[in-house]
Tab-separated table of N, CA and C and ligand atoms in Angstrom:
chain	number	residue	atom	x	y	z
L	1	MET	N	0.716	-1.136	0.110
L	1	MET	CA	-0.142	0.066	-0.101
L	1	MET	C	0.979	1.249	0.244
L	2	THR	N	0.702	1.941	-0.991
L	2	THR	CA	1.417	3.523	-1.166
L	2	THR	C	0.898	4.822	-0.399
L	3	GLY	N	-0.448	4.395	-0.370
L	3	GLY	CA	-1.219	5.342	-0.029
L	3	GLY	C	-1.699	6.523	-1.307
L	4	ARG	N	-0.925	5.960	-2.204
L	4	ARG	CA	-1.184	7.133	-3.236
L	4	ARG	C	-2.559	6.911	-3.930
L	5	ARG	N	-3.138	7.963	-4.233
L	5	ARG	CA	-4.210	8.006	-5.310
L	5	ARG	C	-3.845	8.149	-6.635
L	6	GLU	N	-4.700	7.115	-7.187
L	6	GLU	CA	-4.175	7.271	-8.771
L	6	GLU	C	-5.484	7.005	-9.428
L	7	ILE	N	-5.751	8.129	-10.604
L	7	ILE	CA	-6.887	7.886	-11.300
L	7	ILE	C	-6.656	7.884	-12.712
L	8	THR	N	-7.187	6.604	-13.369
L	8	THR	CA	-7.279	6.394	-14.753
L	8	THR	C	-8.970	6.384	-14.867
L	9	GLY	N	-9.020	6.901	-15.736
L	9	GLY	CA	-10.716	6.916	-16.126
L	9	GLY	C	-11.120	5.753	-16.828
L	10	ARG	N	-12.241	5.314	-16.437
L	10	ARG	CA	-12.611	3.997	-16.612
L	10	ARG	C	-13.281	4.107	-18.287
L	11	LEU	N	-13.137	3.170	-19.036
L	11	LEU	CA	-14.011	3.205	-20.674
L	11	LEU	C	-15.021	2.849	-20.445
L	12	ASP	N	-16.102	3.530	-19.775
L	12	ASP	CA	-17.437	3.253	-19.782
L	12	ASP	C	-18.016	4.161	-19.831
L	13	GLY	N	-18.785	4.427	-20.952
L	13	GLY	CA	-19.670	5.488	-21.568
L	13	GLY	C	-20.966	5.897	-20.675
L	14	SER	N	-21.586	4.672	-20.039
L	14	SER	CA	-22.775	4.897	-19.588
L	14	SER	C	-23.405	6.081	-18.906
L	15	GLY	N	-24.148	6.664	-18.925
L	15	GLY	CA	-24.435	7.797	-18.213
L	15	GLY	C	-23.727	9.495	-18.776
L	16	LEU	N	-22.944	9.226	-19.768
L	16	LEU	CA	-22.251	10.408	-19.909
L	16	LEU	C	-22.675	11.228	-21.091
L	17	ARG	N	-22.774	12.420	-21.216
L	17	ARG	CA	-23.217	13.131	-22.125
L	17	ARG	C	-22.055	13.665	-23.183
L	18	VAL	N	-21.876	13.272	-24.346
L	18	VAL	CA	-20.997	13.786	-25.254
L	18	VAL	C	-21.171	14.595	-26.574
L	19	GLY	N	-20.504	15.928	-26.701
L	19	GLY	CA	-20.878	16.635	-27.909
L	19	GLY	C	-19.867	16.463	-29.052
L	20	ILE	N	-20.100	16.484	-30.151
L	20	ILE	CA	-19.308	16.237	-31.361
L	20	ILE	C	-19.245	17.442	-32.262
L	21	ALA	N	-18.139	18.113	-32.358
L	21	ALA	CA	-18.039	19.181	-33.332
L	21	ALA	C	-17.324	18.497	-34.346
L	22	VAL	N	-18.114	18.525	-35.707
L	22	VAL	CA	-17.234	17.970	-36.850
L	22	VAL	C	-17.303	18.915	-38.088
L	23	ALA	N	-16.037	19.302	-38.699
L	23	ALA	CA	-16.109	20.073	-39.712
L	23	ALA	C	-16.067	19.527	-41.033
L	24	ARG	N	-17.094	19.918	-41.764
L	24	ARG	CA	-17.244	19.904	-43.275
L	24	ARG	C	-16.168	19.622	-44.154
L	25	PHE	N	-15.336	20.649	-44.144
L	25	PHE	CA	-14.349	20.533	-45.230
L	25	PHE	C	-13.710	19.240	-45.129
L	26	ASN	N	-13.083	18.729	-46.469
L	26	ASN	CA	-12.724	17.478	-46.206
L	26	ASN	C	-13.411	16.101	-45.768
L	27	GLU	N	-14.893	16.469	-46.038
L	27	GLU	CA	-15.865	15.503	-45.441
L	27	GLU	C	-15.539	14.287	-45.725
L	28	TYR	N	-14.742	13.673	-46.888
L	28	TYR	CA	-14.619	12.435	-47.305
L	28	TYR	C	-13.622	11.988	-46.039
L	29	VAL	N	-13.128	12.791	-45.162
L	29	VAL	CA	-12.266	12.409	-44.181
L	29	VAL	C	-13.021	12.660	-42.776
L	30	THR	N	-13.469	13.348	-42.413
L	30	THR	CA	-14.129	13.566	-41.567
L	30	THR	C	-15.444	13.096	-41.521
L	31	GLY	N	-16.273	12.740	-42.321
L	31	GLY	CA	-17.634	11.948	-42.130
L	31	GLY	C	-17.206	10.872	-41.699
L	32	GLN	N	-16.256	10.159	-42.452
L	32	GLN	CA	-16.107	8.687	-41.681
L	32	GLN	C	-15.231	9.072	-40.403
L	33	MET	N	-14.745	9.827	-40.196
L	33	MET	CA	-14.150	10.005	-38.298
L	33	MET	C	-15.390	9.904	-37.629
L	34	LEU	N	-16.427	10.883	-38.287
L	34	LEU	CA	-17.529	10.797	-37.124
L	34	LEU	C	-18.351	9.413	-37.301
L	35	GLU	N	-18.456	8.756	-38.179
L	35	GLU	CA	-18.794	7.659	-38.129
L	35	GLU	C	-18.151	6.430	-37.270
L	36	ILE	N	-17.021	6.711	-37.256
L	36	ILE	CA	-16.130	5.910	-36.225
L	36	ILE	C	-16.147	6.281	-34.903
L	37	ALA	N	-16.290	7.545	-34.465
L	37	ALA	CA	-16.495	8.041	-33.371
L	37	ALA	C	-17.606	7.889	-32.924
L	38	LEU	N	-18.690	7.767	-33.508
L	38	LEU	CA	-20.250	7.419	-32.802
L	38	LEU	C	-20.290	5.932	-32.642
L	39	ALA	N	-19.698	5.021	-33.137
L	39	ALA	CA	-19.452	3.528	-33.526
L	39	ALA	C	-19.071	3.287	-31.995
L	40	ARG	N	-17.690	3.804	-31.830
L	40	ARG	CA	-16.906	3.434	-30.460
L	40	ARG	C	-17.909	4.028	-29.252
L	41	LEU	N	-18.224	5.320	-29.338
L	41	LEU	CA	-19.127	5.811	-28.340
L	41	LEU	C	-20.179	4.834	-28.164
L	42	GLY	N	-20.680	4.377	-28.870
L	42	GLY	CA	-21.839	3.402	-28.701
L	42	GLY	C	-21.376	1.968	-28.262
L	43	SER	N	-20.385	1.524	-28.328
L	43	SER	CA	-19.697	0.362	-28.011
L	43	SER	C	-19.415	0.346	-26.411
L	44	LEU	N	-18.799	1.736	-26.214
L	44	LEU	CA	-18.668	2.061	-24.902
L	44	LEU	C	-19.957	2.184	-23.959
L	45	GLY	N	-20.916	2.632	-24.656
L	45	GLY	CA	-22.298	2.327	-23.485
L	45	GLY	C	-22.553	4.077	-23.762
L	46	VAL	N	-22.130	4.718	-24.712
L	46	VAL	CA	-22.942	6.089	-24.491
L	46	VAL	C	-23.966	6.022	-25.339
L	47	LYS	N	-25.240	6.278	-24.770
L	47	LYS	CA	-26.761	6.480	-25.385
L	47	LYS	C	-26.634	7.477	-26.711
L	48	PRO	N	-27.219	6.881	-27.973
L	48	PRO	CA	-27.511	8.285	-29.121
L	48	PRO	C	-28.146	9.282	-28.527
L	49	SER	N	-29.178	9.276	-27.581
L	49	SER	CA	-29.962	10.501	-27.137
L	49	SER	C	-28.819	11.235	-26.097
L	50	ASP	N	-27.557	10.763	-26.002
L	50	ASP	CA	-26.835	11.394	-25.088
L	50	ASP	C	-25.797	11.927	-26.111
L	51	ILE	N	-25.665	12.094	-27.340
L	51	ILE	CA	-24.920	12.624	-28.284
L	51	ILE	C	-25.378	13.620	-28.861
L	52	THR	N	-24.502	14.757	-28.967
L	52	THR	CA	-25.030	15.868	-29.737
L	52	THR	C	-24.191	15.907	-30.795
L	53	VAL	N	-24.359	16.260	-32.078
L	53	VAL	CA	-23.211	16.314	-33.265
L	53	VAL	C	-23.427	17.958	-33.861
L	54	ILE	N	-22.645	18.548	-33.898
L	54	ILE	CA	-22.710	19.948	-34.388
L	54	ILE	C	-21.685	19.860	-35.972
L	55	TRP	N	-22.034	20.540	-36.699
L	55	TRP	CA	-21.312	20.692	-38.193
L	55	TRP	C	-21.093	21.859	-37.956
L	56	THR	N	-19.692	22.342	-38.739
L	56	THR	CA	-19.004	23.530	-38.904
L	56	THR	C	-18.435	23.194	-40.342
L	57	PRO	N	-18.443	24.691	-40.717
L	57	PRO	CA	-18.304	24.570	-42.441
L	57	PRO	C	-16.497	24.110	-42.345
L	58	GLY	N	-15.521	24.444	-41.467
L	58	GLY	CA	-14.238	24.095	-41.714
L	58	GLY	C	-13.768	23.820	-39.929
L	59	SER	N	-12.459	23.414	-40.037
L	59	SER	CA	-11.810	23.483	-38.766
L	59	SER	C	-11.766	24.737	-37.817
L	60	PHE	N	-11.513	25.943	-38.790
L	60	PHE	CA	-11.369	27.399	-38.216
L	60	PHE	C	-12.370	27.494	-37.021
L	61	GLU	N	-13.877	26.852	-37.748
L	61	GLU	CA	-14.765	27.402	-36.547
L	61	GLU	C	-15.212	26.034	-35.316
L	62	LEU	N	-14.297	25.041	-35.496
L	62	LEU	CA	-14.710	24.174	-34.467
L	62	LEU	C	-14.167	24.868	-32.608
L	63	PRO	N	-13.313	25.714	-32.565
L	63	PRO	CA	-13.388	26.242	-31.404
L	63	PRO	C	-14.630	26.519	-30.498
L	64	LEU	N	-14.952	27.434	-31.309
L	64	LEU	CA	-16.400	27.833	-30.834
L	64	LEU	C	-17.656	26.963	-31.023
L	65	ALA	N	-17.610	26.168	-31.896
L	65	ALA	CA	-18.536	24.933	-31.436
L	65	ALA	C	-18.397	24.104	-30.323
L	66	ALA	N	-17.333	23.859	-30.074
L	66	ALA	CA	-16.703	22.764	-28.967
L	66	ALA	C	-17.174	23.715	-27.661
L	67	LYS	N	-16.929	25.174	-27.542
L	67	LYS	CA	-17.233	25.690	-26.404
L	67	LYS	C	-18.897	25.718	-26.234
L	68	ARG	N	-19.480	26.100	-27.464
L	68	ARG	CA	-21.114	26.072	-27.239
L	68	ARG	C	-21.242	24.552	-26.763
L	69	LEU	N	-20.807	23.424	-27.110
L	69	LEU	CA	-21.413	21.996	-26.764
L	69	LEU	C	-21.027	22.294	-25.307
L	70	ALA	N	-19.684	22.334	-25.116
L	70	ALA	CA	-19.324	22.117	-23.692
L	70	ALA	C	-20.312	22.878	-22.762
L	71	GLU	N	-20.732	24.488	-22.992
L	71	GLU	CA	-21.436	25.395	-22.123
L	71	GLU	C	-22.814	24.503	-22.110
L	72	SER	N	-23.354	23.621	-22.865
L	72	SER	CA	-24.551	22.976	-22.998
L	72	SER	C	-24.914	22.286	-21.711
L	73	PRO	N	-25.877	22.220	-20.880
L	73	PRO	CA	-26.223	21.785	-19.594
L	73	PRO	C	-25.763	20.109	-19.815
L	74	GLY	N	-25.188	19.675	-18.973
L	74	GLY	CA	-25.113	18.300	-18.733
L	74	GLY	C	-23.932	17.684	-19.663
L	75	THR	N	-23.193	18.295	-20.519
L	75	THR	CA	-22.077	17.844	-21.206
L	75	THR	C	-21.003	17.552	-20.434
L	76	ASP	N	-20.493	16.139	-20.762
L	76	ASP	CA	-19.445	15.817	-19.947
L	76	ASP	C	-18.085	16.007	-20.607
L	77	ALA	N	-18.146	15.970	-21.841
L	77	ALA	CA	-16.823	15.934	-23.037
L	77	ALA	C	-17.326	16.231	-24.349
L	78	VAL	N	-16.345	16.902	-25.257
L	78	VAL	CA	-16.837	17.279	-26.503
L	78	VAL	C	-15.467	16.712	-27.425
L	79	ILE	N	-15.764	16.110	-28.237
L	79	ILE	CA	-14.562	15.606	-29.233
L	79	ILE	C	-14.968	16.710	-30.672
L	80	THR	N	-14.000	17.050	-30.778
L	80	THR	CA	-13.519	17.859	-32.247
L	80	THR	C	-12.949	17.192	-33.148
L	81	LEU	N	-13.377	16.959	-34.545
L	81	LEU	CA	-13.024	16.201	-35.746
L	81	LEU	C	-12.969	17.374	-36.716
L	82	GLY	N	-11.680	17.030	-37.585
L	82	GLY	CA	-11.254	18.087	-38.801
L	82	GLY	C	-10.235	17.425	-39.435
L	83	ALA	N	-9.844	18.182	-40.464
L	83	ALA	CA	-8.982	17.281	-41.229
L	83	ALA	C	-8.333	18.592	-42.181
L	84	VAL	N	-7.302	19.298	-41.511
L	84	VAL	CA	-6.600	20.380	-42.467
L	84	VAL	C	-5.394	19.393	-42.931
L	85	ILE	N	-5.459	19.840	-44.499
L	85	ILE	CA	-4.514	18.970	-45.322
L	85	ILE	C	-3.617	20.207	-46.291
L	86	LYS	N	-2.380	20.273	-45.871
L	86	LYS	CA	-1.617	21.022	-46.708
L	86	LYS	C	-1.538	21.428	-47.731
L	87	GLY	N	-1.574	20.300	-48.544
L	87	GLY	CA	-1.424	20.406	-50.023
L	87	GLY	C	-2.393	20.884	-50.707
L	88	GLU	N	-3.698	21.154	-50.085
L	88	GLU	CA	-5.305	21.726	-50.346
L	88	GLU	C	-5.230	22.892	-49.995
L	89	THR	N	-4.049	23.285	-49.028
L	89	THR	CA	-4.596	24.592	-48.341
L	89	THR	C	-3.463	25.464	-48.066
L	90	ALA	N	-3.613	26.614	-48.754
L	90	ALA	CA	-2.556	27.706	-48.689
L	90	ALA	C	-2.415	27.848	-47.439
L	91	HIS	N	-3.543	28.658	-46.423
L	91	HIS	CA	-2.946	28.724	-45.180
L	91	HIS	C	-3.426	27.956	-44.160
L	92	PHE	N	-2.770	26.623	-44.561
L	92	PHE	CA	-2.764	25.628	-43.639
L	92	PHE	C	-2.493	25.990	-42.288
L	93	GLU	N	-0.923	26.809	-41.992
L	93	GLU	CA	-0.567	27.049	-40.657
L	93	GLU	C	-1.559	27.761	-39.804
L	94	HIS	N	-2.302	28.715	-40.512
L	94	HIS	CA	-3.308	29.678	-39.882
L	94	HIS	C	-4.278	28.802	-39.440
L	95	ILE	N	-5.013	27.844	-40.266
L	95	ILE	CA	-6.430	27.183	-39.597
L	95	ILE	C	-5.837	26.221	-38.549
L	96	ALA	N	-5.134	25.415	-39.073
L	96	ALA	CA	-4.215	24.491	-38.127
L	96	ALA	C	-3.934	25.240	-36.443
L	97	ASN	N	-3.287	26.358	-36.720
L	97	ASN	CA	-2.921	27.041	-35.415
L	97	ASN	C	-4.254	27.492	-34.771
L	98	ALA	N	-5.227	27.933	-35.462
L	98	ALA	CA	-6.509	28.735	-34.823
L	98	ALA	C	-7.008	28.013	-34.158
L	99	ALA	N	-7.193	26.272	-34.775
L	99	ALA	CA	-7.949	25.318	-34.576
L	99	ALA	C	-7.234	24.417	-33.081
L	100	SER	N	-6.009	24.528	-32.866
L	100	SER	CA	-5.421	23.701	-32.089
L	100	SER	C	-5.166	24.420	-30.911
L	101	LEU	N	-4.849	25.809	-31.013
L	101	LEU	CA	-4.791	26.812	-29.745
L	101	LEU	C	-6.148	27.143	-29.391
L	102	GLY	N	-7.136	27.218	-30.332
L	102	GLY	CA	-8.721	27.450	-30.029
L	102	GLY	C	-9.253	26.448	-29.107
L	103	ILE	N	-8.820	25.121	-29.463
L	103	ILE	CA	-9.469	24.028	-28.841
L	103	ILE	C	-8.723	23.727	-27.502
L	104	ALA	N	-7.476	24.377	-26.992
L	104	ALA	CA	-6.833	24.250	-26.147
L	104	ALA	C	-7.397	25.239	-25.170
L	105	ARG	N	-7.543	26.119	-25.649
L	105	ARG	CA	-8.328	27.425	-24.936
L	105	ARG	C	-9.605	26.897	-24.226
L	106	VAL	N	-10.293	26.840	-24.997
L	106	VAL	CA	-11.912	25.974	-24.878
L	106	VAL	C	-11.908	24.852	-23.731
L	107	ALA	N	-10.840	24.225	-23.834
L	107	ALA	CA	-10.606	22.825	-22.773
L	107	ALA	C	-10.496	23.807	-21.187
L	108	GLU	N	-9.499	24.777	-21.402
L	108	GLU	CA	-8.919	25.414	-20.219
L	108	GLU	C	-10.246	26.290	-19.577
L	109	ASP	N	-10.475	27.208	-20.864
L	109	ASP	CA	-12.026	28.055	-19.984
L	109	ASP	C	-13.226	27.211	-19.532
L	110	THR	N	-13.297	26.153	-20.195
L	110	THR	CA	-14.499	25.374	-19.806
L	110	THR	C	-14.664	24.649	-18.638
L	111	GLY	N	-13.453	24.370	-18.440
L	111	GLY	CA	-12.831	23.107	-17.615
L	111	GLY	C	-13.369	21.707	-18.069
L	112	LYS	N	-13.721	21.410	-18.993
L	112	LYS	CA	-13.842	19.930	-19.415
L	112	LYS	C	-13.400	19.670	-20.695
L	113	PRO	N	-13.322	18.131	-20.396
L	113	PRO	CA	-12.557	17.402	-21.475
L	113	PRO	C	-12.860	18.032	-23.102
L	114	ILE	N	-12.184	18.495	-23.666
L	114	ILE	CA	-12.056	18.746	-25.263
L	114	ILE	C	-11.116	18.160	-26.020
L	115	ILE	N	-11.732	16.996	-26.699
L	115	ILE	CA	-10.443	16.319	-27.126
L	115	ILE	C	-10.307	16.961	-28.784
L	116	PHE	N	-9.140	16.961	-28.965
L	116	PHE	CA	-8.274	17.647	-30.200
L	116	PHE	C	-8.296	16.358	-31.090
L	117	GLY	N	-9.252	16.373	-31.911
L	117	GLY	CA	-9.160	15.099	-33.043
L	117	GLY	C	-9.099	16.061	-34.822
L	118	VAL	N	-8.215	16.783	-34.691
L	118	VAL	CA	-8.012	17.646	-35.701
L	118	VAL	C	-6.574	16.979	-36.486
L	119	LEU	N	-6.785	16.314	-37.616
L	119	LEU	CA	-5.491	15.881	-38.420
L	119	LEU	C	-5.097	17.080	-39.104
L	120	THR	N	-3.459	17.096	-39.128
L	120	THR	CA	-3.053	18.016	-39.752
L	120	THR	C	-2.225	17.389	-40.506
L	121	THR	N	-2.053	17.068	-41.805
L	121	THR	CA	-1.174	16.315	-42.685
L	121	THR	C	-0.866	17.225	-43.863
L	122	PHE	N	0.069	16.636	-44.656
L	122	PHE	CA	0.583	17.177	-45.712
L	122	PHE	C	-0.282	17.009	-47.095
L	123	ASN	N	-0.940	15.769	-46.755
L	123	ASN	CA	-1.588	15.400	-48.114
L	123	ASN	C	-2.835	14.598	-47.824
L	124	SER	N	-3.604	14.300	-48.626
L	124	SER	CA	-4.675	13.412	-48.542
L	124	SER	C	-4.520	12.076	-47.932
L	125	GLU	N	-3.662	11.602	-48.422
L	125	GLU	CA	-3.394	10.328	-48.219
L	125	GLU	C	-3.001	9.725	-46.537
L	126	GLN	N	-2.225	10.970	-46.444
L	126	GLN	CA	-2.190	10.721	-44.831
L	126	GLN	C	-2.979	10.974	-44.338
L	127	ALA	N	-4.060	11.929	-44.379
L	127	ALA	CA	-5.149	11.955	-43.632
L	127	ALA	C	-5.801	10.647	-43.612
L	128	VAL	N	-6.283	10.032	-44.656
L	128	VAL	CA	-6.872	8.980	-45.236
L	128	VAL	C	-6.651	7.759	-44.051
L	129	ALA	N	-5.122	7.824	-44.112
L	129	ALA	CA	-4.727	6.729	-43.060
L	129	ALA	C	-4.855	6.961	-41.700
L	130	ARG	N	-5.300	8.109	-41.485
L	130	ARG	CA	-5.437	8.528	-40.279
L	130	ARG	C	-6.998	8.724	-39.791
L	131	ILE	N	-7.852	8.332	-40.417
L	131	ILE	CA	-9.027	8.278	-40.081
L	131	ILE	C	-9.448	7.419	-38.928
L	132	GLY	N	-8.990	6.095	-38.959
L	132	GLY	CA	-8.910	5.418	-37.754
L	132	GLY	C	-8.504	5.924	-36.460
L	133	HIS	N	-8.176	7.245	-36.439
L	133	HIS	CA	-7.632	7.781	-35.076
L	133	HIS	C	-8.885	7.860	-34.098
L	134	ALA	N	-10.038	8.066	-34.801
L	134	ALA	CA	-11.431	8.760	-34.472
L	134	ALA	C	-11.569	7.736	-33.055
L	135	ARG	N	-11.477	6.703	-33.324
L	135	ARG	CA	-11.880	5.678	-32.127
L	135	ARG	C	-11.196	5.921	-30.781
L	136	GLY	N	-9.780	6.399	-30.991
L	136	GLY	CA	-8.938	6.987	-29.745
L	136	GLY	C	-9.689	8.150	-29.081
L	137	TYR	N	-10.095	8.946	-30.349
L	137	TYR	CA	-10.325	10.326	-29.576
L	137	TYR	C	-11.811	10.136	-28.672
L	138	ALA	N	-12.580	8.990	-29.247
L	138	ALA	CA	-13.570	8.533	-28.729
L	138	ALA	C	-13.380	8.008	-27.203
L	139	ASP	N	-12.048	7.211	-26.996
L	139	ASP	CA	-11.967	6.629	-25.774
L	139	ASP	C	-11.584	7.791	-25.117
L	140	ALA	N	-10.688	8.843	-25.347
L	140	ALA	CA	-10.193	9.907	-24.870
L	140	ALA	C	-11.247	10.723	-24.180
L	141	ALA	N	-12.314	10.638	-25.124
L	141	ALA	CA	-13.341	11.874	-24.296
L	141	ALA	C	-14.197	10.936	-23.245
L	142	VAL	N	-14.331	9.609	-23.161
L	142	VAL	CA	-14.783	8.927	-22.124
L	142	VAL	C	-13.618	8.824	-20.998
L	143	GLU	N	-12.757	8.521	-21.192
L	143	GLU	CA	-11.690	8.418	-19.986
L	143	GLU	C	-11.578	9.581	-19.513
L	144	MET	N	-11.339	10.574	-20.204
L	144	MET	CA	-11.383	12.100	-19.383
L	144	MET	C	-12.450	12.341	-18.468
L	145	ALA	N	-13.738	12.242	-19.227
L	145	ALA	CA	-14.617	12.792	-18.083
L	145	ALA	C	-14.893	11.638	-17.118
L	146	ASN	N	-14.462	10.338	-17.180
L	146	ASN	CA	-14.706	9.579	-16.082
L	146	ASN	C	-13.799	9.889	-15.009
L	147	ALA	N	-12.526	10.362	-15.435
L	147	ALA	CA	-11.386	10.549	-14.728
L	147	ALA	C	-11.446	11.974	-13.986
L	148	TYR	N	-12.331	13.035	-14.642
L	148	TYR	CA	-12.976	13.865	-13.598
L	148	TYR	C	-13.812	13.918	-12.856
L	149	ARG	N	-14.698	12.877	-13.295
L	149	ARG	CA	-16.072	12.467	-12.011
L	149	ARG	C	-15.064	11.756	-10.924
L	150	GLU	N	-14.237	10.790	-11.289
L	150	GLU	CA	-13.713	10.290	-10.065
L	150	GLU	C	-12.998	11.385	-9.069
L	151	LEU	N	-12.459	12.152	-9.845
L	151	LEU	CA	-11.466	13.263	-9.015
L	151	LEU	C	-12.636	14.188	-8.209
L	152	GLY	N	-13.821	14.113	-8.670
L	152	GLY	CA	-14.737	14.898	-7.863
L	152	GLY	C	-14.805	16.283	-8.536
L	153	THR	N	-14.211	16.368	-9.605
L	153	THR	CA	-14.340	17.861	-10.335
L	153	THR	C	-15.334	18.144	-11.704
L	154	ALA	N	-15.718	17.104	-11.900
L	154	ALA	CA	-16.629	17.400	-13.204
L	154	ALA	C	-17.811	18.273	-13.079
G	201	DLZ	C1	-10.722	27.539	-46.405
G	201	DLZ	C2	-10.117	26.139	-45.951
G	201	DLZ	C3	-8.954	25.561	-46.510
G	201	DLZ	C4	-8.318	26.498	-47.780
G	201	DLZ	N1	-8.718	24.510	-45.816
G	201	DLZ	C5	-9.511	24.010	-44.660
G	201	DLZ	C6	-8.563	22.671	-44.726
G	201	DLZ	O1	-7.880	22.106	-45.224
G	201	DLZ	N2	-9.365	22.097	-43.384
G	201	DLZ	C7	-10.594	22.675	-42.817
G	201	DLZ	O2	-10.794	21.887	-41.914
G	201	DLZ	N3	-10.988	23.908	-43.222
G	201	DLZ	C8	-10.178	24.414	-44.461
G	201	DLZ	N4	-10.814	25.630	-44.927
G	201	DLZ	C9	-12.111	26.511	-44.148
G	201	DLZ	C10	-11.784	26.628	-42.747
G	201	DLZ	O3	-11.483	25.880	-41.661
G	201	DLZ	C11	-12.970	28.158	-42.404
G	201	DLZ	O4	-14.153	26.813	-42.622
G	201	DLZ	C12	-13.521	29.082	-43.516
G	201	DLZ	O5	-11.878	29.864	-43.840
G	201	DLZ	C13	-14.189	30.011	-43.073
G	201	DLZ	O6	-14.052	30.478	-41.791
């Protein structure tokens, strides 16, 4: 017995409310990410009626959409999903930076788990190869929501 308190959030989504903000830009990537995230949340026990999905035009709009979802009563965690692809985006850095910094700020401002699921890649092949990461984003949302519940700060 060390006396140490150690918390790892359980991968049990029952009773959790999850918001998903998903960018329509590069929907051939983000649409599949959404389906994978929804399927994983379902298999972890999150009820469909406890999931709210909001679409945004692109990743630049994800931070505010995530904030609104996080502020919606009862929300335990928010997943952001986007794909910023350099080869197709002259201002790749601006959009990627705005999305990543904005999403981090929303997590700090709201005190809720806001999962960064924005792929930033050099080409579409790399983005397509990472679509499956969405399963891990769903896991991260459930894990962190349960961790803060156990800590008593949710
Ligand atoms: C305009 C734009 C471009 C060029 N590229 C991308 C991208 O690769 N990924 C993405 O999610 N969004 C892109 N957008 C759209 C912007 O995120 C934003 O929706 C618009 O600039 C309107 O604010």
